[in-house]
Short mmCIF file of N, CA and C in Angstrom, two decimals:
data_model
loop_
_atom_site.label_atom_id
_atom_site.label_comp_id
_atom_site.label_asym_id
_atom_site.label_seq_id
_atom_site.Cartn_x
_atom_site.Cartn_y
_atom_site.Cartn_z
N UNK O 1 2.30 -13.96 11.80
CA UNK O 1 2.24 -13.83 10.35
C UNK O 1 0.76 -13.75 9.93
N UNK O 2 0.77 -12.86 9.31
CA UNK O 2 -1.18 -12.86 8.62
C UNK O 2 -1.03 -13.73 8.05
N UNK O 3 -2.51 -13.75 7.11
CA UNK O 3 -3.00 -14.65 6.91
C UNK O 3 -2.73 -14.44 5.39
N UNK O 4 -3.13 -12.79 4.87
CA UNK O 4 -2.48 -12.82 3.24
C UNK O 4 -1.99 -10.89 3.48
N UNK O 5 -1.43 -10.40 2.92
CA UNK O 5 -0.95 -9.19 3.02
C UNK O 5 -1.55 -8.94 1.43
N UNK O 6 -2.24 -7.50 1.61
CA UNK O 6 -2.80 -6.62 0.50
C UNK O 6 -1.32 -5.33 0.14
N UNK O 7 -1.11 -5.84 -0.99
CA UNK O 7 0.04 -4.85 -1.31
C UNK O 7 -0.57 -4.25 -2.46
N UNK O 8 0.04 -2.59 -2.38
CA UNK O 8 -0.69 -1.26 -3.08
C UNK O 8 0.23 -0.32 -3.51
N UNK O 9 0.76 -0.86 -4.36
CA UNK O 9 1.71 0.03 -5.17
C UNK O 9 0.95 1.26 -5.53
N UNK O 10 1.61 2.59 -5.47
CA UNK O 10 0.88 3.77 -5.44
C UNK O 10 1.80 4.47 -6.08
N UNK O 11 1.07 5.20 -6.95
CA UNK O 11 1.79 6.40 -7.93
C UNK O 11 0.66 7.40 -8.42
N UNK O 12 0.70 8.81 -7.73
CA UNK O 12 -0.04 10.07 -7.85
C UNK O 12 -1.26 10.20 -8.17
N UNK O 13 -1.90 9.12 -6.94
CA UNK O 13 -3.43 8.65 -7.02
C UNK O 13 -4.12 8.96 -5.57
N UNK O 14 -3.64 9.94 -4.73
CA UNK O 14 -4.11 9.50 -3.41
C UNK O 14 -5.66 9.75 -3.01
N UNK O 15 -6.50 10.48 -4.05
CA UNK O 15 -7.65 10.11 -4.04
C UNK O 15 -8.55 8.86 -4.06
N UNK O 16 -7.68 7.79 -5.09
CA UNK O 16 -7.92 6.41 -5.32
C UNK O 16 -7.42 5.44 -4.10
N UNK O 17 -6.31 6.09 -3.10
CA UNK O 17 -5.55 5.47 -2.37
C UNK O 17 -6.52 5.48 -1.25
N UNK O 18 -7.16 6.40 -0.78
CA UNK O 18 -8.15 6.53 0.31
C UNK O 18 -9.60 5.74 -0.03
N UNK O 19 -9.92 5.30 -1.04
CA UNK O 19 -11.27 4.45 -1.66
C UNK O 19 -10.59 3.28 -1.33
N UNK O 20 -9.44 3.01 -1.79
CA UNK O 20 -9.02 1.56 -1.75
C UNK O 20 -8.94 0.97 -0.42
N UNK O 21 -8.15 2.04 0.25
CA UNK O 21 -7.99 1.54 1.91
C UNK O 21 -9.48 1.15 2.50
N UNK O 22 -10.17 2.47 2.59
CA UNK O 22 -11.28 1.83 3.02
C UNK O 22 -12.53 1.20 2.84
N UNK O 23 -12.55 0.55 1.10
CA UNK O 23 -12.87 -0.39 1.02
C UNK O 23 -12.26 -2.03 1.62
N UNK O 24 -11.17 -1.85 1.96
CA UNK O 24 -10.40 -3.62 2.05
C UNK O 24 -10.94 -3.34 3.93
N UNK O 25 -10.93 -1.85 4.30
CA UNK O 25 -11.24 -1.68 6.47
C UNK O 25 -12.62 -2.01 6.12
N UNK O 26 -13.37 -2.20 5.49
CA UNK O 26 -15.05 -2.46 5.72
C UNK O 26 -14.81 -4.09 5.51
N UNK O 27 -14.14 -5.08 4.84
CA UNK O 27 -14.83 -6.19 5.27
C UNK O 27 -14.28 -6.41 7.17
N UNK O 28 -14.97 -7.92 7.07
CA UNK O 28 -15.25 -8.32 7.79
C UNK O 28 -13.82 -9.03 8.39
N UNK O 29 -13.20 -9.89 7.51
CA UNK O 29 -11.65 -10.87 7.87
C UNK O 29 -10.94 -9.46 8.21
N UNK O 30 -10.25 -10.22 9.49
CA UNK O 30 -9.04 -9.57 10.38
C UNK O 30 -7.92 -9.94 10.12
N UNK O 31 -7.38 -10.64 9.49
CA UNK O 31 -6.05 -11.65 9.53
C UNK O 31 -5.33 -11.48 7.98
N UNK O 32 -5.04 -9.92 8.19
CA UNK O 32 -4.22 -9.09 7.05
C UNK O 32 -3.29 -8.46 7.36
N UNK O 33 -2.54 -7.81 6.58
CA UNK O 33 -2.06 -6.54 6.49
C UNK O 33 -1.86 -5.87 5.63
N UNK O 34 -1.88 -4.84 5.50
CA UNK O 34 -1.88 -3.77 3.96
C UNK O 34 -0.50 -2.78 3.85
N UNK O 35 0.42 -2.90 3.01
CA UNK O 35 1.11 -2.20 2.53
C UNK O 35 1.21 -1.37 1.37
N UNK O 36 1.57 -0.42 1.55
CA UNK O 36 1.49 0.80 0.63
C UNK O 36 2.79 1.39 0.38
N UNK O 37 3.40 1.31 -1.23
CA UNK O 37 4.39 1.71 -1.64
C UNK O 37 3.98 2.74 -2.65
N UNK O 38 4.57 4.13 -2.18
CA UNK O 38 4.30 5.20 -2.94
C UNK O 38 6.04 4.89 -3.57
N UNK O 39 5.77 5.00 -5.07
CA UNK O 39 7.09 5.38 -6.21
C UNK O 39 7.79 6.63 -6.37
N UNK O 40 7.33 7.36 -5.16
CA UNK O 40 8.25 8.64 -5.98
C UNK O 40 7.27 9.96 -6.88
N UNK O 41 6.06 9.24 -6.38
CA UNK O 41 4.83 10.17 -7.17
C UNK O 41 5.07 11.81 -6.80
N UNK O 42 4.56 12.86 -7.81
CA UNK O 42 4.75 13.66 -7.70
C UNK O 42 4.01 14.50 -6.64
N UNK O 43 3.01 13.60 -6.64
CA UNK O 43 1.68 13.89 -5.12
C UNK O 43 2.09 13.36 -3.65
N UNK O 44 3.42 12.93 -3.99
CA UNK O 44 4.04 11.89 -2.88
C UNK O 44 3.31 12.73 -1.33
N UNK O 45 3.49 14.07 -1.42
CA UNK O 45 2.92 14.53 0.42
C UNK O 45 1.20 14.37 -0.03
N UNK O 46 0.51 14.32 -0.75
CA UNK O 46 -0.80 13.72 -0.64
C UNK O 46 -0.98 12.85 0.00
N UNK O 47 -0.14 11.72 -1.23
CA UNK O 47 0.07 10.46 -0.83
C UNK O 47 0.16 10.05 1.13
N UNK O 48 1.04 10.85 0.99
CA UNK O 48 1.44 10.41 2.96
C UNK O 48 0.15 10.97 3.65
N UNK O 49 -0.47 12.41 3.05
CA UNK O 49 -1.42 12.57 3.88
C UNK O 49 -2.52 11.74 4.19
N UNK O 50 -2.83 10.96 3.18
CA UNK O 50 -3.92 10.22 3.06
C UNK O 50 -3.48 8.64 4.26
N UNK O 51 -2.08 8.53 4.37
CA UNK O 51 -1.72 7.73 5.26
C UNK O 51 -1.79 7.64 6.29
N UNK O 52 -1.10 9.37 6.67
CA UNK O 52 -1.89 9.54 8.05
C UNK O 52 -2.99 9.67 8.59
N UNK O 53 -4.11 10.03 7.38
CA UNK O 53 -5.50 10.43 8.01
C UNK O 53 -5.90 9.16 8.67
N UNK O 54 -5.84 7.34 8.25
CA UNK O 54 -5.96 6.33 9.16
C UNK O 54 -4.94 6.42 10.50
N UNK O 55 -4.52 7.32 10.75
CA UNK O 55 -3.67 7.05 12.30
C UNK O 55 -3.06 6.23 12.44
N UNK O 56 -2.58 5.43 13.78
CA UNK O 56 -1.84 4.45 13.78
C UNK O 56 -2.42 2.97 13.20
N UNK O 57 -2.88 2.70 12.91
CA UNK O 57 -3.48 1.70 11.83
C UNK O 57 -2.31 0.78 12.49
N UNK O 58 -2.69 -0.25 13.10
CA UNK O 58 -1.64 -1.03 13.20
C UNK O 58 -1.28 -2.35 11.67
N UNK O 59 -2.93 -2.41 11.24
CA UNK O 59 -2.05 -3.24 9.76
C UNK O 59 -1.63 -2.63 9.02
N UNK O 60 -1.61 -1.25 8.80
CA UNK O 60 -1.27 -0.57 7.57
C UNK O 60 0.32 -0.33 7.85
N UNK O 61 0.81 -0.43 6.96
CA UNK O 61 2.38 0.26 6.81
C UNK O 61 2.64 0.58 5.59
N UNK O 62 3.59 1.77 5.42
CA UNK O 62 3.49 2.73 4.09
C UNK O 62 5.15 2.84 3.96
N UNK O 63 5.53 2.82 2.72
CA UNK O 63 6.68 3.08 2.16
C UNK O 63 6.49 4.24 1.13
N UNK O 64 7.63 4.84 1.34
CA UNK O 64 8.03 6.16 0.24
C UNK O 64 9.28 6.08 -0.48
N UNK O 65 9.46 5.63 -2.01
CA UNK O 65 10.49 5.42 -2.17
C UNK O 65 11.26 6.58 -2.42
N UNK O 66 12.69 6.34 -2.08
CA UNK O 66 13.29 7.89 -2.42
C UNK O 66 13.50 8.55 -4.11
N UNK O 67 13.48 7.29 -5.07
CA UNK O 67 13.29 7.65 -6.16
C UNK O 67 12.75 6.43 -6.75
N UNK O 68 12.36 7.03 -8.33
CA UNK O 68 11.20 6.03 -9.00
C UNK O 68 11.93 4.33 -9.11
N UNK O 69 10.62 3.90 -8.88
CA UNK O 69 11.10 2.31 -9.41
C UNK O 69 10.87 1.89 -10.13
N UNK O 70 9.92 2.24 -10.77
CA UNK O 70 8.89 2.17 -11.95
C UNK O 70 8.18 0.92 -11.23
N UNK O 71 7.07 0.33 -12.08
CA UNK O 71 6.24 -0.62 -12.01
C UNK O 71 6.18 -1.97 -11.48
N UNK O 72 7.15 -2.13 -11.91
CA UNK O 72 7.46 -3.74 -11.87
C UNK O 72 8.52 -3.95 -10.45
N UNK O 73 9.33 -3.00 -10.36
CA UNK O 73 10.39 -2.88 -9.47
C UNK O 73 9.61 -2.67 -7.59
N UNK O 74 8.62 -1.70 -8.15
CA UNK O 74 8.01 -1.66 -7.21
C UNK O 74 6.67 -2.36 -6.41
N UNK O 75 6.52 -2.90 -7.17
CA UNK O 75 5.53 -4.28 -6.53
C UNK O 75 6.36 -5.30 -6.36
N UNK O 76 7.66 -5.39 -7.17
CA UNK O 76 8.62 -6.61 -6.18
C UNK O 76 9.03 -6.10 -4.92
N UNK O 77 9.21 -4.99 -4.64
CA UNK O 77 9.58 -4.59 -3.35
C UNK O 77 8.73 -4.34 -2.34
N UNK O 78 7.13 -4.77 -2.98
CA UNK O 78 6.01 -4.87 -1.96
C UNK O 78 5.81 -6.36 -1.86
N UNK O 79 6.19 -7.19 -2.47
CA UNK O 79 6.24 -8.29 -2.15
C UNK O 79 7.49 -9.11 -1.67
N UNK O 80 8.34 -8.85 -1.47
CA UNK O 80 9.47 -8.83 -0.60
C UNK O 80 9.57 -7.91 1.01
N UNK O 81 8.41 -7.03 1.06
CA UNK O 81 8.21 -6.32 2.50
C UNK O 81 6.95 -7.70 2.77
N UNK O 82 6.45 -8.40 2.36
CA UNK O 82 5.18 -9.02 2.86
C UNK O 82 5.34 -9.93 3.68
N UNK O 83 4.62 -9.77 4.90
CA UNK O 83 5.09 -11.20 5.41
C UNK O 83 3.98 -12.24 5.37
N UNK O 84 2.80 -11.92 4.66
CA UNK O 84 1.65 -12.96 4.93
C UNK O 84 2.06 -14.59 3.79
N UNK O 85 1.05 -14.64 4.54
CA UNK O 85 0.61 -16.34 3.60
C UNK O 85 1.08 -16.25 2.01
N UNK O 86 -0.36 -15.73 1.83
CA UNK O 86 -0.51 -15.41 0.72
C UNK O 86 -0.74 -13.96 0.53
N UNK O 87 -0.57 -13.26 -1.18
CA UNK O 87 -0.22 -11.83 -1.28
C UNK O 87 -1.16 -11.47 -2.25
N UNK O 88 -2.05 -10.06 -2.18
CA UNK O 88 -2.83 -9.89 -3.09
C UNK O 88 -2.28 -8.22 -3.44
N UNK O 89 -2.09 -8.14 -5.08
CA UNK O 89 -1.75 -6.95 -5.20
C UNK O 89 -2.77 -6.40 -5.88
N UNK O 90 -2.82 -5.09 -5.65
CA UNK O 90 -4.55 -4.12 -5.78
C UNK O 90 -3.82 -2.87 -6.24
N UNK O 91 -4.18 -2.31 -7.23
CA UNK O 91 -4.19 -0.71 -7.98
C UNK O 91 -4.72 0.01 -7.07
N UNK O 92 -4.17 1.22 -6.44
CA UNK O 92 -4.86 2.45 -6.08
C UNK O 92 -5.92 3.11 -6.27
#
């Protein structure tokens, strides 16, 4: 179990999605994991591209929902995928 899981609700930002990621890969603490829930955005294959460009990333894991959740729906369902300690949720 990490230590806190970074959850990143994402909606048709994947320019912002690639700043965010690799700002949280430059520090220093190891004892995370980062999840990424795309809503259904209309950029949704951006979105994934920008997922794959980190490769197998073993903390990263990415969700695509099949349709919108809106806001609220969808950061409960990033915090119900979390398994850390504690949970920090971050804008794209």
């Amino acid at each position: 179990m990490p230590f806190f899981s970074i959850l990143i609700p994402s909606y048709n930002r994947p320019e912002d999605l690639t700043r965010c990621i690799l700002s949280i890969l430059k520090n220093s603490f190891s004892d995370y994991e980062i999840i990424v829930s795309d809503d259904n955005s209309p950029k949704r294959d951006e979105v994934i591209e920008v997922i794959s460009s980190f490769g197998e990333l073993e903390k990263l894991r990415f969700y695509s929902q099949p349709e919108n959740l809106r806001e609220p729906e969808n950061k409960n369902f990033l915090v119900r995928s979390a398994t850390g300690k504690f949970n920090i949720v971050i804008g794209d």
